[in-house]
Amino acid sequence: MDTQELIDYIAHSKRRTPVKVHLRTRQPLAFPGAKVFGQGSLVIGDYEIIAPILTAYADQIEAIEIEAYCRNSAVGLLDIKTLSARIEPGAIIREQVVIQERAVIMMGAIVNIGAYIGKDTMIDMGAVIGGRVQIGDHCHIGAGAVLAGVIEPPSATPVIVEDDVTIGANAVVLEGVHIHQGAVIAAGAVVIEDVAPDSVMAGIPAQCIKQRDEQTTRKTQIVEALRQL
């Protein structure tokens, strides 16, 4: 999707407040439009559908606990069940994200709407991949790194990361930056301008300190065994 399509998707999506309701009632209650389990002991659905029923039958409820995960959410989570990728617990991946084969999304990583993750790319723990960020194949995005997203303004250019790029832990890449193939971004660097192919960048703001060499390639080697499904 391009930016305007994503904006339209968000603007026109049904707002949702999904909840889990754990109930003990004097008699079974009906919840049309929701999923009911265990003869009414667990109800899953939208709070706007469930709440009026709970109010109407309050005198029948002996005990109740409601778990809410968001409020008026416009963008749900991506259905990851059929992905040919490795998604570890605690990763948050929103709808309209594309994740290619053998990608790895580690614990606590956040991937926002419209992002693209290429084949064999690893998004490490706690990394933030903003809206519309485009990441190529065989990349490693280090723990805690932030690749800034752009949904508004619509004219903004997304971060683009080409193939075989390594971005170190806690690095920051600002909106609109294009990192070309084979580049290496050192840990903690702040990248504010486009990066040429095979450049090694470090510092705040990031500057080229050398070109990729044999030593750099050894230190940033992609381990295929970690990408096996």
mmCIF file with all atom_site columns, C-alpha atoms in Angstrom:
data_model
loop_
_atom_site.group_PDB
_atom_site.id
_atom_site.type_symbol
_atom_site.label_atom_id
_atom_site.label_alt_id
_atom_site.label_comp_id
_atom_site.label_asym_id
_atom_site.label_entity_id
_atom_site.label_seq_id
_atom_site.pdbx_PDB_ins_code
_atom_site.Cartn_x
_atom_site.Cartn_y
_atom_site.Cartn_z
_atom_site.occupancy
_atom_site.B_iso_or_equiv
_atom_site.pdbx_formal_charge
_atom_site.auth_seq_id
_atom_site.auth_comp_id
_atom_site.auth_asym_id
_atom_site.auth_atom_id
_atom_site.pdbx_PDB_model_num
ATOM 1   C CA . MET A 1 1   ? 0.000   0.000   0.000  1.00 0.00 ? 1   MET A CA 1
ATOM 2   C CA . ASP A 1 2   ? 1.114   3.567   -0.657 1.00 0.00 ? 2   ASP A CA 1
ATOM 3   C CA . THR A 1 3   ? 0.725   6.272   1.980  1.00 0.00 ? 3   THR A CA 1
ATOM 4   C CA . GLN A 1 4   ? -2.731  7.426   0.945  1.00 0.00 ? 4   GLN A CA 1
ATOM 5   C CA . GLU A 1 5   ? -4.026  3.854   0.858  1.00 0.00 ? 5   GLU A CA 1
ATOM 6   C CA . LEU A 1 6   ? -2.732  3.314   4.399  1.00 0.00 ? 6   LEU A CA 1
ATOM 7   C CA . ILE A 1 7   ? -4.339  6.557   5.552  1.00 0.00 ? 7   ILE A CA 1
ATOM 8   C CA . ASP A 1 8   ? -7.644  5.520   3.991  1.00 0.00 ? 8   ASP A CA 1
ATOM 9   C CA . TYR A 1 9   ? -7.346  2.075   5.575  1.00 0.00 ? 9   TYR A CA 1
ATOM 10  C CA . ILE A 1 10  ? -6.856  3.577   9.030  1.00 0.00 ? 10  ILE A CA 1
ATOM 11  C CA . ALA A 1 11  ? -9.474  6.296   8.577  1.00 0.00 ? 11  ALA A CA 1
ATOM 12  C CA . HIS A 1 12  ? -12.226 3.933   7.444  1.00 0.00 ? 12  HIS A CA 1
ATOM 13  C CA . SER A 1 13  ? -11.470 0.892   9.559  1.00 0.00 ? 13  SER A CA 1
ATOM 14  C CA . LYS A 1 14  ? -13.923 -0.104  12.248 1.00 0.00 ? 14  LYS A CA 1
ATOM 15  C CA . ARG A 1 15  ? -12.703 0.980   15.670 1.00 0.00 ? 15  ARG A CA 1
ATOM 16  C CA . ARG A 1 16  ? -12.372 -2.000  17.988 1.00 0.00 ? 16  ARG A CA 1
ATOM 17  C CA . THR A 1 17  ? -12.047 -2.543  21.717 1.00 0.00 ? 17  THR A CA 1
ATOM 18  C CA . PRO A 1 18  ? -11.473 -6.297  21.963 1.00 0.00 ? 18  PRO A CA 1
ATOM 19  C CA . VAL A 1 19  ? -11.984 -7.775  25.420 1.00 0.00 ? 19  VAL A CA 1
ATOM 20  C CA . LYS A 1 20  ? -11.962 -11.091 27.254 1.00 0.00 ? 20  LYS A CA 1
ATOM 21  C CA . VAL A 1 21  ? -14.686 -11.345 29.898 1.00 0.00 ? 21  VAL A CA 1
ATOM 22  C CA . HIS A 1 22  ? -14.415 -14.015 32.586 1.00 0.00 ? 22  HIS A CA 1
ATOM 23  C CA . LEU A 1 23  ? -17.842 -14.613 34.104 1.00 0.00 ? 23  LEU A CA 1
ATOM 24  C CA . ARG A 1 24  ? -19.661 -16.532 36.760 1.00 0.00 ? 24  ARG A CA 1
ATOM 25  C CA . THR A 1 25  ? -23.431 -16.101 36.384 1.00 0.00 ? 25  THR A CA 1
ATOM 26  C CA . ARG A 1 26  ? -26.539 -17.516 38.002 1.00 0.00 ? 26  ARG A CA 1
ATOM 27  C CA . GLN A 1 27  ? -27.809 -18.627 34.588 1.00 0.00 ? 27  GLN A CA 1
ATOM 28  C CA . PRO A 1 28  ? -26.221 -18.797 31.104 1.00 0.00 ? 28  PRO A CA 1
ATOM 29  C CA . LEU A 1 29  ? -26.317 -15.514 29.201 1.00 0.00 ? 29  LEU A CA 1
ATOM 30  C CA . ALA A 1 30  ? -26.443 -15.042 25.423 1.00 0.00 ? 30  ALA A CA 1
ATOM 31  C CA . PHE A 1 31  ? -23.908 -12.737 23.746 1.00 0.00 ? 31  PHE A CA 1
ATOM 32  C CA . PRO A 1 32  ? -24.871 -12.330 20.066 1.00 0.00 ? 32  PRO A CA 1
ATOM 33  C CA . GLY A 1 33  ? -21.902 -11.178 17.997 1.00 0.00 ? 33  GLY A CA 1
ATOM 34  C CA . ALA A 1 34  ? -19.315 -12.491 20.481 1.00 0.00 ? 34  ALA A CA 1
ATOM 35  C CA . LYS A 1 35  ? -17.585 -15.839 21.024 1.00 0.00 ? 35  LYS A CA 1
ATOM 36  C CA . VAL A 1 36  ? -18.725 -17.742 24.110 1.00 0.00 ? 36  VAL A CA 1
ATOM 37  C CA . PHE A 1 37  ? -16.781 -20.593 25.727 1.00 0.00 ? 37  PHE A CA 1
ATOM 38  C CA . GLY A 1 38  ? -17.352 -22.921 28.665 1.00 0.00 ? 38  GLY A CA 1
ATOM 39  C CA . GLN A 1 39  ? -21.123 -22.360 28.867 1.00 0.00 ? 39  GLN A CA 1
ATOM 40  C CA . GLY A 1 40  ? -20.623 -18.642 29.263 1.00 0.00 ? 40  GLY A CA 1
ATOM 41  C CA . SER A 1 41  ? -17.628 -18.552 31.595 1.00 0.00 ? 41  SER A CA 1
ATOM 42  C CA . LEU A 1 42  ? -15.495 -16.844 28.945 1.00 0.00 ? 42  LEU A CA 1
ATOM 43  C CA . VAL A 1 43  ? -16.711 -14.308 26.384 1.00 0.00 ? 43  VAL A CA 1
ATOM 44  C CA . ILE A 1 44  ? -14.474 -12.790 23.690 1.00 0.00 ? 44  ILE A CA 1
ATOM 45  C CA . GLY A 1 45  ? -15.565 -9.923  21.481 1.00 0.00 ? 45  GLY A CA 1
ATOM 46  C CA . ASP A 1 46  ? -15.887 -6.177  21.132 1.00 0.00 ? 46  ASP A CA 1
ATOM 47  C CA . TYR A 1 47  ? -16.654 -4.276  24.318 1.00 0.00 ? 47  TYR A CA 1
ATOM 48  C CA . GLU A 1 48  ? -19.308 -2.177  22.582 1.00 0.00 ? 48  GLU A CA 1
ATOM 49  C CA . ILE A 1 49  ? -21.283 -5.385  21.881 1.00 0.00 ? 49  ILE A CA 1
ATOM 50  C CA . ILE A 1 50  ? -20.672 -7.071  25.213 1.00 0.00 ? 50  ILE A CA 1
ATOM 51  C CA . ALA A 1 51  ? -21.064 -4.123  27.611 1.00 0.00 ? 51  ALA A CA 1
ATOM 52  C CA . PRO A 1 52  ? -24.819 -3.515  27.115 1.00 0.00 ? 52  PRO A CA 1
ATOM 53  C CA . ILE A 1 53  ? -25.533 -7.201  27.830 1.00 0.00 ? 53  ILE A CA 1
ATOM 54  C CA . LEU A 1 54  ? -23.460 -7.097  31.000 1.00 0.00 ? 54  LEU A CA 1
ATOM 55  C CA . THR A 1 55  ? -25.371 -4.024  32.119 1.00 0.00 ? 55  THR A CA 1
ATOM 56  C CA . ALA A 1 56  ? -28.779 -5.490  31.295 1.00 0.00 ? 56  ALA A CA 1
ATOM 57  C CA . TYR A 1 57  ? -28.073 -8.692  33.239 1.00 0.00 ? 57  TYR A CA 1
ATOM 58  C CA . ALA A 1 58  ? -25.989 -7.231  36.060 1.00 0.00 ? 58  ALA A CA 1
ATOM 59  C CA . ASP A 1 59  ? -28.195 -8.914  38.654 1.00 0.00 ? 59  ASP A CA 1
ATOM 60  C CA . GLN A 1 60  ? -27.289 -12.325 37.197 1.00 0.00 ? 60  GLN A CA 1
ATOM 61  C CA . ILE A 1 61  ? -23.533 -11.795 37.466 1.00 0.00 ? 61  ILE A CA 1
ATOM 62  C CA . GLU A 1 62  ? -21.840 -13.230 40.532 1.00 0.00 ? 62  GLU A CA 1
ATOM 63  C CA . ALA A 1 63  ? -18.241 -12.502 39.510 1.00 0.00 ? 63  ALA A CA 1
ATOM 64  C CA . ILE A 1 64  ? -16.607 -10.764 36.548 1.00 0.00 ? 64  ILE A CA 1
ATOM 65  C CA . GLU A 1 65  ? -13.151 -9.833  35.287 1.00 0.00 ? 65  GLU A CA 1
ATOM 66  C CA . ILE A 1 66  ? -12.641 -7.909  32.023 1.00 0.00 ? 66  ILE A CA 1
ATOM 67  C CA . GLU A 1 67  ? -9.330  -7.865  30.149 1.00 0.00 ? 67  GLU A CA 1
ATOM 68  C CA . ALA A 1 68  ? -8.944  -5.047  27.611 1.00 0.00 ? 68  ALA A CA 1
ATOM 69  C CA . TYR A 1 69  ? -5.937  -4.789  25.284 1.00 0.00 ? 69  TYR A CA 1
ATOM 70  C CA . CYS A 1 70  ? -6.653  -1.543  23.464 1.00 0.00 ? 70  CYS A CA 1
ATOM 71  C CA . ARG A 1 71  ? -9.387  1.077   23.028 1.00 0.00 ? 71  ARG A CA 1
ATOM 72  C CA . ASN A 1 72  ? -10.923 2.159   19.724 1.00 0.00 ? 72  ASN A CA 1
ATOM 73  C CA . SER A 1 73  ? -8.041  0.595   17.841 1.00 0.00 ? 73  SER A CA 1
ATOM 74  C CA . ALA A 1 74  ? -7.998  1.323   14.122 1.00 0.00 ? 74  ALA A CA 1
ATOM 75  C CA . VAL A 1 75  ? -5.315  -1.223  13.238 1.00 0.00 ? 75  VAL A CA 1
ATOM 76  C CA . GLY A 1 76  ? -5.304  -4.776  14.510 1.00 0.00 ? 76  GLY A CA 1
ATOM 77  C CA . LEU A 1 77  ? -2.471  -7.260  14.707 1.00 0.00 ? 77  LEU A CA 1
ATOM 78  C CA . LEU A 1 78  ? -1.211  -9.245  11.737 1.00 0.00 ? 78  LEU A CA 1
ATOM 79  C CA . ASP A 1 79  ? -2.371  -12.861 11.550 1.00 0.00 ? 79  ASP A CA 1
ATOM 80  C CA . ILE A 1 80  ? 0.995   -14.594 11.867 1.00 0.00 ? 80  ILE A CA 1
ATOM 81  C CA . LYS A 1 81  ? -0.167  -18.232 11.928 1.00 0.00 ? 81  LYS A CA 1
ATOM 82  C CA . THR A 1 82  ? 0.701   -19.016 8.305  1.00 0.00 ? 82  THR A CA 1
ATOM 83  C CA . LEU A 1 83  ? 3.862   -16.901 7.889  1.00 0.00 ? 83  LEU A CA 1
ATOM 84  C CA . SER A 1 84  ? 6.994   -18.708 6.706  1.00 0.00 ? 84  SER A CA 1
ATOM 85  C CA . ALA A 1 85  ? 8.975   -16.759 9.275  1.00 0.00 ? 85  ALA A CA 1
ATOM 86  C CA . ARG A 1 86  ? 10.023  -17.051 12.920 1.00 0.00 ? 86  ARG A CA 1
ATOM 87  C CA . ILE A 1 87  ? 8.048   -14.759 15.221 1.00 0.00 ? 87  ILE A CA 1
ATOM 88  C CA . GLU A 1 88  ? 9.105   -14.901 18.872 1.00 0.00 ? 88  GLU A CA 1
ATOM 89  C CA . PRO A 1 89  ? 6.798   -14.186 21.846 1.00 0.00 ? 89  PRO A CA 1
ATOM 90  C CA . GLY A 1 90  ? 6.157   -10.550 22.644 1.00 0.00 ? 90  GLY A CA 1
ATOM 91  C CA . ALA A 1 91  ? 6.682   -9.191  19.137 1.00 0.00 ? 91  ALA A CA 1
ATOM 92  C CA . ILE A 1 92  ? 3.996   -6.719  18.065 1.00 0.00 ? 92  ILE A CA 1
ATOM 93  C CA . ILE A 1 93  ? 3.258   -6.780  14.331 1.00 0.00 ? 93  ILE A CA 1
ATOM 94  C CA . ARG A 1 94  ? 0.365   -4.741  12.986 1.00 0.00 ? 94  ARG A CA 1
ATOM 95  C CA . GLU A 1 95  ? -1.876  -5.333  9.991  1.00 0.00 ? 95  GLU A CA 1
ATOM 96  C CA . GLN A 1 96  ? -0.675  -4.510  6.468  1.00 0.00 ? 96  GLN A CA 1
ATOM 97  C CA . VAL A 1 97  ? 2.887   -5.592  7.269  1.00 0.00 ? 97  VAL A CA 1
ATOM 98  C CA . VAL A 1 98  ? 4.673   -7.880  4.800  1.00 0.00 ? 98  VAL A CA 1
ATOM 99  C CA . ILE A 1 99  ? 7.149   -10.410 6.205  1.00 0.00 ? 99  ILE A CA 1
ATOM 100 C CA . GLN A 1 100 ? 9.046   -12.601 3.786  1.00 0.00 ? 100 GLN A CA 1
ATOM 101 C CA . GLU A 1 101 ? 10.417  -16.134 4.127  1.00 0.00 ? 101 GLU A CA 1
ATOM 102 C CA . ARG A 1 102 ? 12.765  -16.981 7.005  1.00 0.00 ? 102 ARG A CA 1
ATOM 103 C CA . ALA A 1 103 ? 12.641  -13.532 8.498  1.00 0.00 ? 103 ALA A CA 1
ATOM 104 C CA . VAL A 1 104 ? 13.057  -13.474 12.276 1.00 0.00 ? 104 VAL A CA 1
ATOM 105 C CA . ILE A 1 105 ? 11.189  -11.070 14.550 1.00 0.00 ? 105 ILE A CA 1
ATOM 106 C CA . MET A 1 106 ? 12.561  -11.259 18.086 1.00 0.00 ? 106 MET A CA 1
ATOM 107 C CA . MET A 1 107 ? 10.973  -10.613 21.489 1.00 0.00 ? 107 MET A CA 1
ATOM 108 C CA . GLY A 1 108 ? 9.651   -7.113  22.061 1.00 0.00 ? 108 GLY A CA 1
ATOM 109 C CA . ALA A 1 109 ? 10.176  -5.896  18.503 1.00 0.00 ? 109 ALA A CA 1
ATOM 110 C CA . ILE A 1 110 ? 7.484   -3.593  17.121 1.00 0.00 ? 110 ILE A CA 1
ATOM 111 C CA . VAL A 1 111 ? 6.657   -3.523  13.402 1.00 0.00 ? 111 VAL A CA 1
ATOM 112 C CA . ASN A 1 112 ? 4.156   -0.858  12.391 1.00 0.00 ? 112 ASN A CA 1
ATOM 113 C CA . ILE A 1 113 ? 1.607   -0.724  9.572  1.00 0.00 ? 113 ILE A CA 1
ATOM 114 C CA . GLY A 1 114 ? 2.903   -0.707  6.009  1.00 0.00 ? 114 GLY A CA 1
ATOM 115 C CA . ALA A 1 115 ? 6.383   -2.002  6.843  1.00 0.00 ? 115 ALA A CA 1
ATOM 116 C CA . TYR A 1 116 ? 8.142   -4.585  4.669  1.00 0.00 ? 116 TYR A CA 1
ATOM 117 C CA . ILE A 1 117 ? 10.656  -7.106  6.033  1.00 0.00 ? 117 ILE A CA 1
ATOM 118 C CA . GLY A 1 118 ? 12.710  -9.004  3.468  1.00 0.00 ? 118 GLY A CA 1
ATOM 119 C CA . LYS A 1 119 ? 13.872  -12.618 3.347  1.00 0.00 ? 119 LYS A CA 1
ATOM 120 C CA . ASP A 1 120 ? 16.343  -13.837 5.990  1.00 0.00 ? 120 ASP A CA 1
ATOM 121 C CA . THR A 1 121 ? 16.250  -10.482 7.785  1.00 0.00 ? 121 THR A CA 1
ATOM 122 C CA . MET A 1 122 ? 16.362  -10.422 11.574 1.00 0.00 ? 122 MET A CA 1
ATOM 123 C CA . ILE A 1 123 ? 14.663  -7.731  13.649 1.00 0.00 ? 123 ILE A CA 1
ATOM 124 C CA . ASP A 1 124 ? 16.310  -8.076  17.036 1.00 0.00 ? 124 ASP A CA 1
ATOM 125 C CA . MET A 1 125 ? 14.875  -7.576  20.524 1.00 0.00 ? 125 MET A CA 1
ATOM 126 C CA . GLY A 1 126 ? 13.074  -4.319  21.187 1.00 0.00 ? 126 GLY A CA 1
ATOM 127 C CA . ALA A 1 127 ? 13.722  -2.810  17.763 1.00 0.00 ? 127 ALA A CA 1
ATOM 128 C CA . VAL A 1 128 ? 11.095  -0.403  16.442 1.00 0.00 ? 128 VAL A CA 1
ATOM 129 C CA . ILE A 1 129 ? 10.265  -0.563  12.732 1.00 0.00 ? 129 ILE A CA 1
ATOM 130 C CA . GLY A 1 130 ? 8.075   2.437   11.958 1.00 0.00 ? 130 GLY A CA 1
ATOM 131 C CA . GLY A 1 131 ? 5.259   2.769   9.477  1.00 0.00 ? 131 GLY A CA 1
ATOM 132 C CA . ARG A 1 132 ? 6.178   2.126   5.822  1.00 0.00 ? 132 ARG A CA 1
ATOM 133 C CA . VAL A 1 133 ? 9.825   1.259   6.552  1.00 0.00 ? 133 VAL A CA 1
ATOM 134 C CA . GLN A 1 134 ? 11.176  -0.963  3.777  1.00 0.00 ? 134 GLN A CA 1
ATOM 135 C CA . ILE A 1 135 ? 13.913  -3.475  4.722  1.00 0.00 ? 135 ILE A CA 1
ATOM 136 C CA . GLY A 1 136 ? 15.546  -5.737  2.171  1.00 0.00 ? 136 GLY A CA 1
ATOM 137 C CA . ASP A 1 137 ? 16.931  -9.273  2.343  1.00 0.00 ? 137 ASP A CA 1
ATOM 138 C CA . HIS A 1 138 ? 19.707  -10.622 4.607  1.00 0.00 ? 138 HIS A CA 1
ATOM 139 C CA . CYS A 1 139 ? 19.698  -7.651  6.967  1.00 0.00 ? 139 CYS A CA 1
ATOM 140 C CA . HIS A 1 140 ? 20.164  -7.484  10.724 1.00 0.00 ? 140 HIS A CA 1
ATOM 141 C CA . ILE A 1 141 ? 18.441  -4.702  12.678 1.00 0.00 ? 141 ILE A CA 1
ATOM 142 C CA . GLY A 1 142 ? 20.020  -4.635  16.130 1.00 0.00 ? 142 GLY A CA 1
ATOM 143 C CA . ALA A 1 143 ? 18.338  -4.670  19.521 1.00 0.00 ? 143 ALA A CA 1
ATOM 144 C CA . GLY A 1 144 ? 16.706  -1.384  20.435 1.00 0.00 ? 144 GLY A CA 1
ATOM 145 C CA . ALA A 1 145 ? 17.294  0.211   17.038 1.00 0.00 ? 145 ALA A CA 1
ATOM 146 C CA . VAL A 1 146 ? 14.674  2.677   15.791 1.00 0.00 ? 146 VAL A CA 1
ATOM 147 C CA . LEU A 1 147 ? 13.837  3.083   12.116 1.00 0.00 ? 147 LEU A CA 1
ATOM 148 C CA . ALA A 1 148 ? 11.520  6.068   12.010 1.00 0.00 ? 148 ALA A CA 1
ATOM 149 C CA . GLY A 1 149 ? 8.134   5.652   10.388 1.00 0.00 ? 149 GLY A CA 1
ATOM 150 C CA . VAL A 1 150 ? 6.109   7.953   8.169  1.00 0.00 ? 150 VAL A CA 1
ATOM 151 C CA . ILE A 1 151 ? 2.349   7.849   7.782  1.00 0.00 ? 151 ILE A CA 1
ATOM 152 C CA . GLU A 1 152 ? 1.903   11.585  8.094  1.00 0.00 ? 152 GLU A CA 1
ATOM 153 C CA . PRO A 1 153 ? 2.568   13.827  6.322  1.00 0.00 ? 153 PRO A CA 1
ATOM 154 C CA . PRO A 1 154 ? 1.634   11.721  3.277  1.00 0.00 ? 154 PRO A CA 1
ATOM 155 C CA . SER A 1 155 ? 4.411   13.300  1.210  1.00 0.00 ? 155 SER A CA 1
ATOM 156 C CA . ALA A 1 156 ? 7.137   12.001  3.545  1.00 0.00 ? 156 ALA A CA 1
ATOM 157 C CA . THR A 1 157 ? 9.558   9.412   2.198  1.00 0.00 ? 157 THR A CA 1
ATOM 158 C CA . PRO A 1 158 ? 9.976   6.216   4.231  1.00 0.00 ? 158 PRO A CA 1
ATOM 159 C CA . VAL A 1 159 ? 13.218  4.749   5.490  1.00 0.00 ? 159 VAL A CA 1
ATOM 160 C CA . ILE A 1 160 ? 14.597  2.350   2.878  1.00 0.00 ? 160 ILE A CA 1
ATOM 161 C CA . VAL A 1 161 ? 17.168  -0.290  3.850  1.00 0.00 ? 161 VAL A CA 1
ATOM 162 C CA . GLU A 1 162 ? 18.586  -2.295  0.964  1.00 0.00 ? 162 GLU A CA 1
ATOM 163 C CA . ASP A 1 163 ? 19.897  -5.880  1.087  1.00 0.00 ? 163 ASP A CA 1
ATOM 164 C CA . ASP A 1 164 ? 22.799  -7.042  3.274  1.00 0.00 ? 164 ASP A CA 1
ATOM 165 C CA . VAL A 1 165 ? 22.695  -4.086  5.659  1.00 0.00 ? 165 VAL A CA 1
ATOM 166 C CA . THR A 1 166 ? 23.625  -4.363  9.340  1.00 0.00 ? 166 THR A CA 1
ATOM 167 C CA . ILE A 1 167 ? 22.282  -1.810  11.814 1.00 0.00 ? 167 ILE A CA 1
ATOM 168 C CA . GLY A 1 168 ? 23.747  -1.967  15.315 1.00 0.00 ? 168 GLY A CA 1
ATOM 169 C CA . ALA A 1 169 ? 21.978  -1.918  18.653 1.00 0.00 ? 169 ALA A CA 1
ATOM 170 C CA . ASN A 1 170 ? 20.251  1.333   19.648 1.00 0.00 ? 170 ASN A CA 1
ATOM 171 C CA . ALA A 1 171 ? 21.000  3.043   16.347 1.00 0.00 ? 171 ALA A CA 1
ATOM 172 C CA . VAL A 1 172 ? 18.451  5.546   15.055 1.00 0.00 ? 172 VAL A CA 1
ATOM 173 C CA . VAL A 1 173 ? 17.602  6.084   11.387 1.00 0.00 ? 173 VAL A CA 1
ATOM 174 C CA . LEU A 1 174 ? 15.579  9.215   10.663 1.00 0.00 ? 174 LEU A CA 1
ATOM 175 C CA . GLU A 1 175 ? 12.661  9.531   8.248  1.00 0.00 ? 175 GLU A CA 1
ATOM 176 C CA . GLY A 1 176 ? 13.493  9.485   4.557  1.00 0.00 ? 176 GLY A CA 1
ATOM 177 C CA . VAL A 1 177 ? 16.994  8.013   4.889  1.00 0.00 ? 177 VAL A CA 1
ATOM 178 C CA . HIS A 1 178 ? 18.038  5.514   2.209  1.00 0.00 ? 178 HIS A CA 1
ATOM 179 C CA . ILE A 1 179 ? 20.681  3.003   3.328  1.00 0.00 ? 179 ILE A CA 1
ATOM 180 C CA . HIS A 1 180 ? 22.217  1.309   0.318  1.00 0.00 ? 180 HIS A CA 1
ATOM 181 C CA . GLN A 1 181 ? 23.319  -2.296  -0.053 1.00 0.00 ? 181 GLN A CA 1
ATOM 182 C CA . GLY A 1 182 ? 26.026  -3.678  2.216  1.00 0.00 ? 182 GLY A CA 1
ATOM 183 C CA . ALA A 1 183 ? 26.240  -0.681  4.538  1.00 0.00 ? 183 ALA A CA 1
ATOM 184 C CA . VAL A 1 184 ? 26.984  -1.074  8.250  1.00 0.00 ? 184 VAL A CA 1
ATOM 185 C CA . ILE A 1 185 ? 25.585  1.275   10.901 1.00 0.00 ? 185 ILE A CA 1
ATOM 186 C CA . ALA A 1 186 ? 27.448  1.159   14.219 1.00 0.00 ? 186 ALA A CA 1
ATOM 187 C CA . ALA A 1 187 ? 25.664  0.755   17.536 1.00 0.00 ? 187 ALA A CA 1
ATOM 188 C CA . GLY A 1 188 ? 24.236  4.000   18.850 1.00 0.00 ? 188 GLY A CA 1
ATOM 189 C CA . ALA A 1 189 ? 24.696  5.915   15.606 1.00 0.00 ? 189 ALA A CA 1
ATOM 190 C CA . VAL A 1 190 ? 22.118  8.474   14.488 1.00 0.00 ? 190 VAL A CA 1
ATOM 191 C CA . VAL A 1 191 ? 21.717  8.415   10.721 1.00 0.00 ? 191 VAL A CA 1
ATOM 192 C CA . ILE A 1 192 ? 20.305  11.621  9.241  1.00 0.00 ? 192 ILE A CA 1
ATOM 193 C CA . GLU A 1 193 ? 21.450  11.333  5.613  1.00 0.00 ? 193 GLU A CA 1
ATOM 194 C CA . ASP A 1 194 ? 21.506  8.681   2.893  1.00 0.00 ? 194 ASP A CA 1
ATOM 195 C CA . VAL A 1 195 ? 24.237  6.051   3.211  1.00 0.00 ? 195 VAL A CA 1
ATOM 196 C CA . ALA A 1 196 ? 26.318  4.892   0.244  1.00 0.00 ? 196 ALA A CA 1
ATOM 197 C CA . PRO A 1 197 ? 26.823  1.183   -0.529 1.00 0.00 ? 197 PRO A CA 1
ATOM 198 C CA . ASP A 1 198 ? 29.310  -0.682  1.703  1.00 0.00 ? 198 ASP A CA 1
ATOM 199 C CA . SER A 1 199 ? 29.897  2.350   3.930  1.00 0.00 ? 199 SER A CA 1
ATOM 200 C CA . VAL A 1 200 ? 30.572  1.883   7.641  1.00 0.00 ? 200 VAL A CA 1
ATOM 201 C CA . MET A 1 201 ? 28.845  4.659   9.590  1.00 0.00 ? 201 MET A CA 1
ATOM 202 C CA . ALA A 1 202 ? 29.321  5.695   13.215 1.00 0.00 ? 202 ALA A CA 1
ATOM 203 C CA . GLY A 1 203 ? 28.688  8.649   15.496 1.00 0.00 ? 203 GLY A CA 1
ATOM 204 C CA . ILE A 1 204 ? 26.055  11.332  16.122 1.00 0.00 ? 204 ILE A CA 1
ATOM 205 C CA . PRO A 1 205 ? 25.311  12.366  13.476 1.00 0.00 ? 205 PRO A CA 1
ATOM 206 C CA . ALA A 1 206 ? 26.630  9.297   11.691 1.00 0.00 ? 206 ALA A CA 1
ATOM 207 C CA . GLN A 1 207 ? 29.616  9.751   9.391  1.00 0.00 ? 207 GLN A CA 1
ATOM 208 C CA . CYS A 1 208 ? 31.462  7.323   7.153  1.00 0.00 ? 208 CYS A CA 1
ATOM 209 C CA . ILE A 1 209 ? 34.535  6.016   8.976  1.00 0.00 ? 209 ILE A CA 1
ATOM 210 C CA . LYS A 1 210 ? 35.639  3.479   6.342  1.00 0.00 ? 210 LYS A CA 1
ATOM 211 C CA . GLN A 1 211 ? 34.442  1.172   3.598  1.00 0.00 ? 211 GLN A CA 1
ATOM 212 C CA . ARG A 1 212 ? 33.310  -2.349  4.342  1.00 0.00 ? 212 ARG A CA 1
ATOM 213 C CA . ASP A 1 213 ? 36.283  -4.727  4.402  1.00 0.00 ? 213 ASP A CA 1
ATOM 214 C CA . GLU A 1 214 ? 36.956  -8.392  5.221  1.00 0.00 ? 214 GLU A CA 1
ATOM 215 C CA . GLN A 1 215 ? 37.052  -7.709  8.953  1.00 0.00 ? 215 GLN A CA 1
ATOM 216 C CA . THR A 1 216 ? 33.709  -5.882  8.840  1.00 0.00 ? 216 THR A CA 1
ATOM 217 C CA . THR A 1 217 ? 32.157  -8.697  6.844  1.00 0.00 ? 217 THR A CA 1
ATOM 218 C CA . ARG A 1 218 ? 33.280  -11.264 9.443  1.00 0.00 ? 218 ARG A CA 1
ATOM 219 C CA . LYS A 1 219 ? 31.828  -9.191  12.301 1.00 0.00 ? 219 LYS A CA 1
ATOM 220 C CA . THR A 1 220 ? 28.476  -8.738  10.575 1.00 0.00 ? 220 THR A CA 1
ATOM 221 C CA . GLN A 1 221 ? 28.077  -12.234 9.145  1.00 0.00 ? 221 GLN A CA 1
ATOM 222 C CA . ILE A 1 222 ? 24.496  -13.481 8.803  1.00 0.00 ? 222 ILE A CA 1
ATOM 223 C CA . VAL A 1 223 ? 24.072  -16.911 10.425 1.00 0.00 ? 223 VAL A CA 1
ATOM 224 C CA . GLU A 1 224 ? 21.743  -18.971 8.275  1.00 0.00 ? 224 GLU A CA 1
ATOM 225 C CA . ALA A 1 225 ? 21.169  -21.517 11.057 1.00 0.00 ? 225 ALA A CA 1
ATOM 226 C CA . LEU A 1 226 ? 19.319  -18.865 13.066 1.00 0.00 ? 226 LEU A CA 1
ATOM 227 C CA . ARG A 1 227 ? 16.851  -18.435 10.218 1.00 0.00 ? 227 ARG A CA 1
ATOM 228 C CA . GLN A 1 228 ? 15.846  -22.068 9.804  1.00 0.00 ? 228 GLN A CA 1
ATOM 229 C CA . LEU A 1 229 ? 12.173  -22.881 10.390 1.00 0.00 ? 229 LEU A CA 1
#
